PDB file of C-alpha atoms in Angstrom:
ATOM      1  CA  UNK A  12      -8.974 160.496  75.876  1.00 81.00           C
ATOM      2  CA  UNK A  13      -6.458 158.612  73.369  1.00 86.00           C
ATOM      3  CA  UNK A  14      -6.795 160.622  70.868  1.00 90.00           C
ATOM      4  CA  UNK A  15      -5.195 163.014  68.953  1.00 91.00           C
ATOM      5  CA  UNK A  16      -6.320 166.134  69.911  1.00 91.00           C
ATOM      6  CA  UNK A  17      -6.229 165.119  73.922  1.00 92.00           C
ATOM      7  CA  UNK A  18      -2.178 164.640  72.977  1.00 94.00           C
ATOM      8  CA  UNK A  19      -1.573 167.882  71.434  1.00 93.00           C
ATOM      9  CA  UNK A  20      -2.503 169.491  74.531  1.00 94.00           C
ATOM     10  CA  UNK A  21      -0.403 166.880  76.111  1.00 94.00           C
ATOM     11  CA  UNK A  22       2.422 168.399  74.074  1.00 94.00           C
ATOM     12  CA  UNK A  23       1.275 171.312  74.835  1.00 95.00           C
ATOM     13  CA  UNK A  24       1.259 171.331  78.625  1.00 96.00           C
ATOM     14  CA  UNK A  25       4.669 170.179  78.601  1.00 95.00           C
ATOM     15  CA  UNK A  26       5.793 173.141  76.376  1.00 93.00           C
ATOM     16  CA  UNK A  27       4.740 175.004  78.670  1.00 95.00           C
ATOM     17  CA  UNK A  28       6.038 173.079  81.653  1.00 96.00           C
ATOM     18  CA  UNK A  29       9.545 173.719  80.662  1.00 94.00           C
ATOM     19  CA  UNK A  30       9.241 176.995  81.526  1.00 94.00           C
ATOM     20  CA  UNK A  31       8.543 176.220  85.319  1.00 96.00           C
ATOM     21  CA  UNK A  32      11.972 176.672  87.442  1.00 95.00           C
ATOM     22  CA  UNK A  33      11.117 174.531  90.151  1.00 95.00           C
ATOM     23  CA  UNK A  34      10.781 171.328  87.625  1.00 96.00           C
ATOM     24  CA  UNK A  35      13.395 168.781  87.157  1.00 96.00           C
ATOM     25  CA  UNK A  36      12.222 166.940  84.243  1.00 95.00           C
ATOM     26  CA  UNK A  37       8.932 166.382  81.976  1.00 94.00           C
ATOM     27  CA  UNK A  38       8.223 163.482  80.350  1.00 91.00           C
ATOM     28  CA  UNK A  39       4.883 163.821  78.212  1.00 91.00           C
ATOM     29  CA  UNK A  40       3.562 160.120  77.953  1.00 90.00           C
ATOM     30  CA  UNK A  41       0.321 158.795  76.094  1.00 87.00           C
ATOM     31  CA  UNK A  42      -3.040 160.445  77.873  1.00 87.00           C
ATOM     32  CA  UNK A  43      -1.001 161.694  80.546  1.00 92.00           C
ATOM     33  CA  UNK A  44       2.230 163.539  81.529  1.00 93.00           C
ATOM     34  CA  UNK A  45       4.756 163.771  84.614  1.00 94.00           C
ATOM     35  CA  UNK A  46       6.449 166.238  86.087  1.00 94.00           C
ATOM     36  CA  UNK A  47       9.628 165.650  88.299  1.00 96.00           C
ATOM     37  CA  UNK A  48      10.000 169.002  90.903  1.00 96.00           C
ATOM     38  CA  UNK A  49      13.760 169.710  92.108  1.00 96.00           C
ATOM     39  CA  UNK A  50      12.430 169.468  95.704  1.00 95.00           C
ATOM     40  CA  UNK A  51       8.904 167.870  96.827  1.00 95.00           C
ATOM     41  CA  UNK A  52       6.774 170.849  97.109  1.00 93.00           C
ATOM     42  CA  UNK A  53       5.360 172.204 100.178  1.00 94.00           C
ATOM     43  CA  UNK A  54       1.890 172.698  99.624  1.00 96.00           C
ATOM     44  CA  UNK A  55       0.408 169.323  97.132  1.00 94.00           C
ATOM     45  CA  UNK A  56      -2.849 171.453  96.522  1.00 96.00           C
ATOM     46  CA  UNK A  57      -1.554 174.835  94.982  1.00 95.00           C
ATOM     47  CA  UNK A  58       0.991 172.577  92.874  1.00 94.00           C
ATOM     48  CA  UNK A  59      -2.161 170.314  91.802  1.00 94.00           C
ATOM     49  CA  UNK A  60      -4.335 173.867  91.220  1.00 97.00           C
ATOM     50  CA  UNK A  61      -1.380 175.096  89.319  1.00 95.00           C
ATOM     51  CA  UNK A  62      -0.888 172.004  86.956  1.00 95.00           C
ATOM     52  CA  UNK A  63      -4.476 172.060  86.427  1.00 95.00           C
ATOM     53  CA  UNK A  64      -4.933 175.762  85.570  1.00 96.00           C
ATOM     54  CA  UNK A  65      -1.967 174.599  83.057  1.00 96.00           C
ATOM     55  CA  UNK A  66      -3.709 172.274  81.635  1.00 95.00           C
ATOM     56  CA  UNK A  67      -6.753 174.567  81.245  1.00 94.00           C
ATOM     57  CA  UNK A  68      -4.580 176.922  79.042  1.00 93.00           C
ATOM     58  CA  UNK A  69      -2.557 174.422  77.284  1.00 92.00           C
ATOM     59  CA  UNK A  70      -3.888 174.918  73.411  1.00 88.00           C
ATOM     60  CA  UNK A  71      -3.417 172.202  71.320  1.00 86.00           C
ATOM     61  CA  UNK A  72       0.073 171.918  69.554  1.00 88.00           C
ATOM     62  CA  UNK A  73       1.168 169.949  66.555  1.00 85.00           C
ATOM     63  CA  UNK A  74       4.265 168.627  66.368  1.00 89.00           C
ATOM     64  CA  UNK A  75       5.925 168.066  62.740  1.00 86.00           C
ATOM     65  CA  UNK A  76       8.000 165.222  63.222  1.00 94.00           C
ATOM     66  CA  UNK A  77       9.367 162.932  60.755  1.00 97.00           C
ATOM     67  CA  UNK A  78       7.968 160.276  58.727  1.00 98.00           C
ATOM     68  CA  UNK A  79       9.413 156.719  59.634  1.00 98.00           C
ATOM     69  CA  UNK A  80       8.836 153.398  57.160  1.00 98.00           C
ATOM     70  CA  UNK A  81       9.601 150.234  59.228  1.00 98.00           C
ATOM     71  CA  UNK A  82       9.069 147.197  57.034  1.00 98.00           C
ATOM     72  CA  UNK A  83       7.478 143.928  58.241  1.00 98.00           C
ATOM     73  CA  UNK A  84       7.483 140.446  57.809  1.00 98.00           C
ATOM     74  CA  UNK A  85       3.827 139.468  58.558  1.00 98.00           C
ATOM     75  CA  UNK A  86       3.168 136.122  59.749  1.00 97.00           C
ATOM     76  CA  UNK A  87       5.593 133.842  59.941  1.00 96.00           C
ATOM     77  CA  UNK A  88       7.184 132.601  63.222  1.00 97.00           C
ATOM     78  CA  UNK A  89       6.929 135.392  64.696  1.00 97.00           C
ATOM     79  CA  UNK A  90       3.235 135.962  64.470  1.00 98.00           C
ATOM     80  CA  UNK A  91       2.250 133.679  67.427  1.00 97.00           C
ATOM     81  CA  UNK A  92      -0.690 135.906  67.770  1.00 98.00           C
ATOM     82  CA  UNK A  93      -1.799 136.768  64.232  1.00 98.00           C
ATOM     83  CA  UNK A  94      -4.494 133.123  64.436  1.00 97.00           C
ATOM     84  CA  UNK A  95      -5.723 134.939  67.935  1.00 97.00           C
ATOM     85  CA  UNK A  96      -6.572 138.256  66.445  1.00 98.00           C
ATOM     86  CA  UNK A  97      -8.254 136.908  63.461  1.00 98.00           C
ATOM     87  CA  UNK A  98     -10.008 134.658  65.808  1.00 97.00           C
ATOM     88  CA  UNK A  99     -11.518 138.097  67.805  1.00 97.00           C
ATOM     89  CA  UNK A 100     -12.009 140.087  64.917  1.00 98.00           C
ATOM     90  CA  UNK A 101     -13.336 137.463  61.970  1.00 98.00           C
ATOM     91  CA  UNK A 102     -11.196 138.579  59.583  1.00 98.00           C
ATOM     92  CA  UNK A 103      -9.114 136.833  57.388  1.00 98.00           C
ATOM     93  CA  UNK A 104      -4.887 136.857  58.287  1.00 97.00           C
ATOM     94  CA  UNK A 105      -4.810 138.925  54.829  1.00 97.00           C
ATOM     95  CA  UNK A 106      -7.546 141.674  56.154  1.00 98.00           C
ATOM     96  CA  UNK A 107      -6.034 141.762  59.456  1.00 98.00           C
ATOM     97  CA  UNK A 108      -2.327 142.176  57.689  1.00 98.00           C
ATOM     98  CA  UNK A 109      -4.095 144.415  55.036  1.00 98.00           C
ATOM     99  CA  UNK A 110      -5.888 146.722  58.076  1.00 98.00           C
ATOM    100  CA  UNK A 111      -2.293 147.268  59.753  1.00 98.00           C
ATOM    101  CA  UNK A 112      -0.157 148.160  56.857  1.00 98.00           C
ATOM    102  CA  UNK A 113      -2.466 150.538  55.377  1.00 98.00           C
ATOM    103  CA  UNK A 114      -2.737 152.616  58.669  1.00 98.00           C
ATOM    104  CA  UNK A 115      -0.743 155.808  59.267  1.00 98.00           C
ATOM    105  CA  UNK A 116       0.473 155.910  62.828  1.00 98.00           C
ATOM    106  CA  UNK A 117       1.463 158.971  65.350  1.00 96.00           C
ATOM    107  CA  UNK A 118       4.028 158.236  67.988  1.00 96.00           C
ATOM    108  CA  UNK A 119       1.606 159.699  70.867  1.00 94.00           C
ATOM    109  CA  UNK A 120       4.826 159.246  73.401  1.00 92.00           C
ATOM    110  CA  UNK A 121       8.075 157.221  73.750  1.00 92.00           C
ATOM    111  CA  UNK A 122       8.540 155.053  76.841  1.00 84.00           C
ATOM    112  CA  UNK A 123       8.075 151.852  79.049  1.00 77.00           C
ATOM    113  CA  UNK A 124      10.857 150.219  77.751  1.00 83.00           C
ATOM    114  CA  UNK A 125      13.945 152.346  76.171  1.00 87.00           C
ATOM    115  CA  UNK A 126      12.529 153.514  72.300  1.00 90.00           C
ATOM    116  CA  UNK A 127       8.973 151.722  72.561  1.00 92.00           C
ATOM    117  CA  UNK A 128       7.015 154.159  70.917  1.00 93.00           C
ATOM    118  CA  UNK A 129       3.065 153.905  71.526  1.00 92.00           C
ATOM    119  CA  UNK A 130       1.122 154.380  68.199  1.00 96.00           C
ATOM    120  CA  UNK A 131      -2.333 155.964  67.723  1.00 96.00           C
ATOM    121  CA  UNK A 132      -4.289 155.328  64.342  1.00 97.00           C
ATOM    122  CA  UNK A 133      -4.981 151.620  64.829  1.00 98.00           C
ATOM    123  CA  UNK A 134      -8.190 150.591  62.460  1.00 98.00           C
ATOM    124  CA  UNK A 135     -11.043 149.618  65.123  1.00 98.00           C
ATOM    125  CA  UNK A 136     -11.286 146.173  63.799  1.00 98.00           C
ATOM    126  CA  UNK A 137      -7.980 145.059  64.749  1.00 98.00           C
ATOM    127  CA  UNK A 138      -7.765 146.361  67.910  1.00 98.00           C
ATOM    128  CA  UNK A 139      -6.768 143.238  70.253  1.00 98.00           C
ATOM    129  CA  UNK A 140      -6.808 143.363  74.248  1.00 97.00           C
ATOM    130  CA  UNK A 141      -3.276 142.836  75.577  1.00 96.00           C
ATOM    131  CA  UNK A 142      -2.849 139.062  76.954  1.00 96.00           C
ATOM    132  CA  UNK A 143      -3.616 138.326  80.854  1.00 93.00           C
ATOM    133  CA  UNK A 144      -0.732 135.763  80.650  1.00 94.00           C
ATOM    134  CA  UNK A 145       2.475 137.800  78.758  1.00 94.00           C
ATOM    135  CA  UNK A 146       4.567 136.125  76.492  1.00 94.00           C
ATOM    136  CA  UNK A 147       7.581 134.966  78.285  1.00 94.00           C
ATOM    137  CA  UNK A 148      10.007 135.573  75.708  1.00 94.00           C
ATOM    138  CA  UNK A 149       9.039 137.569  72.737  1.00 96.00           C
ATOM    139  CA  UNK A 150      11.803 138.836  70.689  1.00 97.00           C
ATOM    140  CA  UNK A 151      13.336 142.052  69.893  1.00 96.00           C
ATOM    141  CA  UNK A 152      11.600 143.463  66.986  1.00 97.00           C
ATOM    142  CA  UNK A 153       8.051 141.779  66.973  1.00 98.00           C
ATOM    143  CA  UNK A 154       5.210 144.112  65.588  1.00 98.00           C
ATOM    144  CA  UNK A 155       2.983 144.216  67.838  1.00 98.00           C
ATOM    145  CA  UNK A 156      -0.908 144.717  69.058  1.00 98.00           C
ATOM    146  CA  UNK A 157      -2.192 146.205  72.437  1.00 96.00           C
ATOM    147  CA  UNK A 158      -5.670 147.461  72.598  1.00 96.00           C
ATOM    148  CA  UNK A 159      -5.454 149.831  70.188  1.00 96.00           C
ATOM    149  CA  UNK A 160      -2.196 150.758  69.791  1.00 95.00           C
ATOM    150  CA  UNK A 161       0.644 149.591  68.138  1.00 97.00           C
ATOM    151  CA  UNK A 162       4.032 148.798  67.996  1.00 96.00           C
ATOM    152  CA  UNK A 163       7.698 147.356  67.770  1.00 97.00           C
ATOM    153  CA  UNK A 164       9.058 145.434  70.804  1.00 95.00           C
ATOM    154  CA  UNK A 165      12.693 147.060  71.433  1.00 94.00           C
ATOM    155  CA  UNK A 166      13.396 144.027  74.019  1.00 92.00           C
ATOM    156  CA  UNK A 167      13.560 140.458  74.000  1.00 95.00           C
ATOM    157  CA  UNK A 168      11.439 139.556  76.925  1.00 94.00           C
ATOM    158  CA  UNK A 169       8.021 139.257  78.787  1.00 95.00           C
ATOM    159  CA  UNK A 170       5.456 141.025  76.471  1.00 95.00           C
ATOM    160  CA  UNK A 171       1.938 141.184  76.517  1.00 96.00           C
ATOM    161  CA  UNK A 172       1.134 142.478  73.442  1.00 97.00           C
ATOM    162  CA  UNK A 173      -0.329 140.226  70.530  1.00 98.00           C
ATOM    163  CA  UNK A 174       2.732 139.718  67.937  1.00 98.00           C
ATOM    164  CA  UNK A 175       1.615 139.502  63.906  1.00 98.00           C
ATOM    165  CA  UNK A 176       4.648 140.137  62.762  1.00 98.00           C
ATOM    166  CA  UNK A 177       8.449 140.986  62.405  1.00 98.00           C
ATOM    167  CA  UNK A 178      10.450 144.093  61.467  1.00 98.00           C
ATOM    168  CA  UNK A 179      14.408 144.048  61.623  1.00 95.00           C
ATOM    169  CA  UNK A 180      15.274 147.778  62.389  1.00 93.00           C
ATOM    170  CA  UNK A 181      17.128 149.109  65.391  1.00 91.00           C
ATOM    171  CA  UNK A 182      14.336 151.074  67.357  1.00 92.00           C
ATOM    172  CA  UNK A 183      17.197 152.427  70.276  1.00 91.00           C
ATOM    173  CA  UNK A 184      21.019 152.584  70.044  1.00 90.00           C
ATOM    174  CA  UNK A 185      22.514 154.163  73.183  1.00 90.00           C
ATOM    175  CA  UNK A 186      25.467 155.203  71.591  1.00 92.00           C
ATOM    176  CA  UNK A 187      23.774 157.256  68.758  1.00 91.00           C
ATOM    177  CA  UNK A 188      23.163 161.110  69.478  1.00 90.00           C
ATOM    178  CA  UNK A 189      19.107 160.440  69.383  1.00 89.00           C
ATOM    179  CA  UNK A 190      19.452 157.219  70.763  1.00 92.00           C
ATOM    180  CA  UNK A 191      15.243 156.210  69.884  1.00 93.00           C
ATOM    181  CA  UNK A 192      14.330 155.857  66.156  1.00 95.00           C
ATOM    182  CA  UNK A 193      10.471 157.685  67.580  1.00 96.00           C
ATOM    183  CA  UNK A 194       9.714 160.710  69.225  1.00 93.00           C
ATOM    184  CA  UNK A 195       5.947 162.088  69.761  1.00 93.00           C
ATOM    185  CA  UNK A 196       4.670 163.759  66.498  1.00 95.00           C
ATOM    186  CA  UNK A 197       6.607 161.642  64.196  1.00 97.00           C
ATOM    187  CA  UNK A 198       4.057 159.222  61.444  1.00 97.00           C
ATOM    188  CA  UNK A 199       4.656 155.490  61.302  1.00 98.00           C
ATOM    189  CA  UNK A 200       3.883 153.344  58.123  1.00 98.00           C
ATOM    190  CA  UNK A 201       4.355 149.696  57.927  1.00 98.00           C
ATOM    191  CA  UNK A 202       5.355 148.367  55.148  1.00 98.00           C
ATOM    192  CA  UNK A 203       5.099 144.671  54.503  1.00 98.00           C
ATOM    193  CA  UNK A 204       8.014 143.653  52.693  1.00 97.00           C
ATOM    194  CA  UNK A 205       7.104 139.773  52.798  1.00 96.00           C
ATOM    195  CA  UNK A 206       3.554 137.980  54.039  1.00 96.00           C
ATOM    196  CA  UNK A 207       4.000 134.222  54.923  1.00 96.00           C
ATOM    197  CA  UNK A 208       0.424 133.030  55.871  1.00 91.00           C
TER     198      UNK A 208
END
């Protein structure tokens, strides 16, 4: 389920994953997890039977991350999607901008795109389906909706999440020693620093 507890064992089962010599690399992601072996494993059904009695153990973790404040520019140019959502939800732009700043977010897993972390906490009534036709070009930095997460586009590009927003912060740099801002457990809060409906 996407939900917190269902992530903490997430976390969890990859804790414990690391300490499994025949694994390359584990990447816990949001609902589910992978695990990379060194060499494809002879026998599929004890690995599967293993990774499930894993699972079965895993107890739910917390992690204590850090507590990131990204401020937004709501509406705007950048909200090409803002008039959609309200559309879907009948709520005003100011409820639906209201709804998503006043949320408190946990990065449930970092991926798809280099820093893109994938948010959990959305309010119910701003939960938006993610387009069937993707934004060509949505820019680097567009707060986003999709389903019922949320989030900050780290890529100019194709995107089919619903934008209401901007926020000008540098989610990935390569060259710094923790190159994305997120990791799982951290909080999010949006803060608007200027609404232009």
């Amino acid at each position: 389920d996407f939900d917190l507890p269902a992530q903490r064992r997430i976390w969890a089962l990859a804790h414990a994953l690391r300490q499994w010599d025949d694994l390359s690399e584990i990447v816990p992601g949001m609902t589910n997890i992978l695990a990379i072996f060194k060499m494809t494993p002879e026998d599929p059904d004890a690995v599967i039977a293993r990774l499930r009695e894993a699972w079965q153990r895993a107890e739910s973790i917390d992690i204590n991350g850090k507590t990131i404040e990204i401020g937004v520019h709501y509406g705007g140019e950048h909200a090409i999607d803002l008039a959609a959502l309200c559309d879907r939800s009948g709520l005003t732009d100011r409820e639906a901008v209201r709804l998503h700043h006043e949320g408190t977010y946990t990065v449930f897993a970092v991926g798809s795109a280099p820093g893109v972390g994938y948010l959990h906490g959305l309010d119910p009534r701003i939960h938006m389906p993610r387009k069937t036709v993707p934004s060509l070009k949505m820019d680097k930095g567009c707060v986003t909706i999709g389903g019922m997460q949320t989030g900050v586009a780290v890529l100019t590009g194709p995107n089919g999440w619903n934008s209401i927003g901007f926020a000008d912060l540098q989610m990935f740099d390569p060259a710094a020693a923790g190159p994305a801002l997120m990791a799982p457990g951290d909080t999010v809060r949006f803060l608007p620093e200027r609404i232009e409906l």
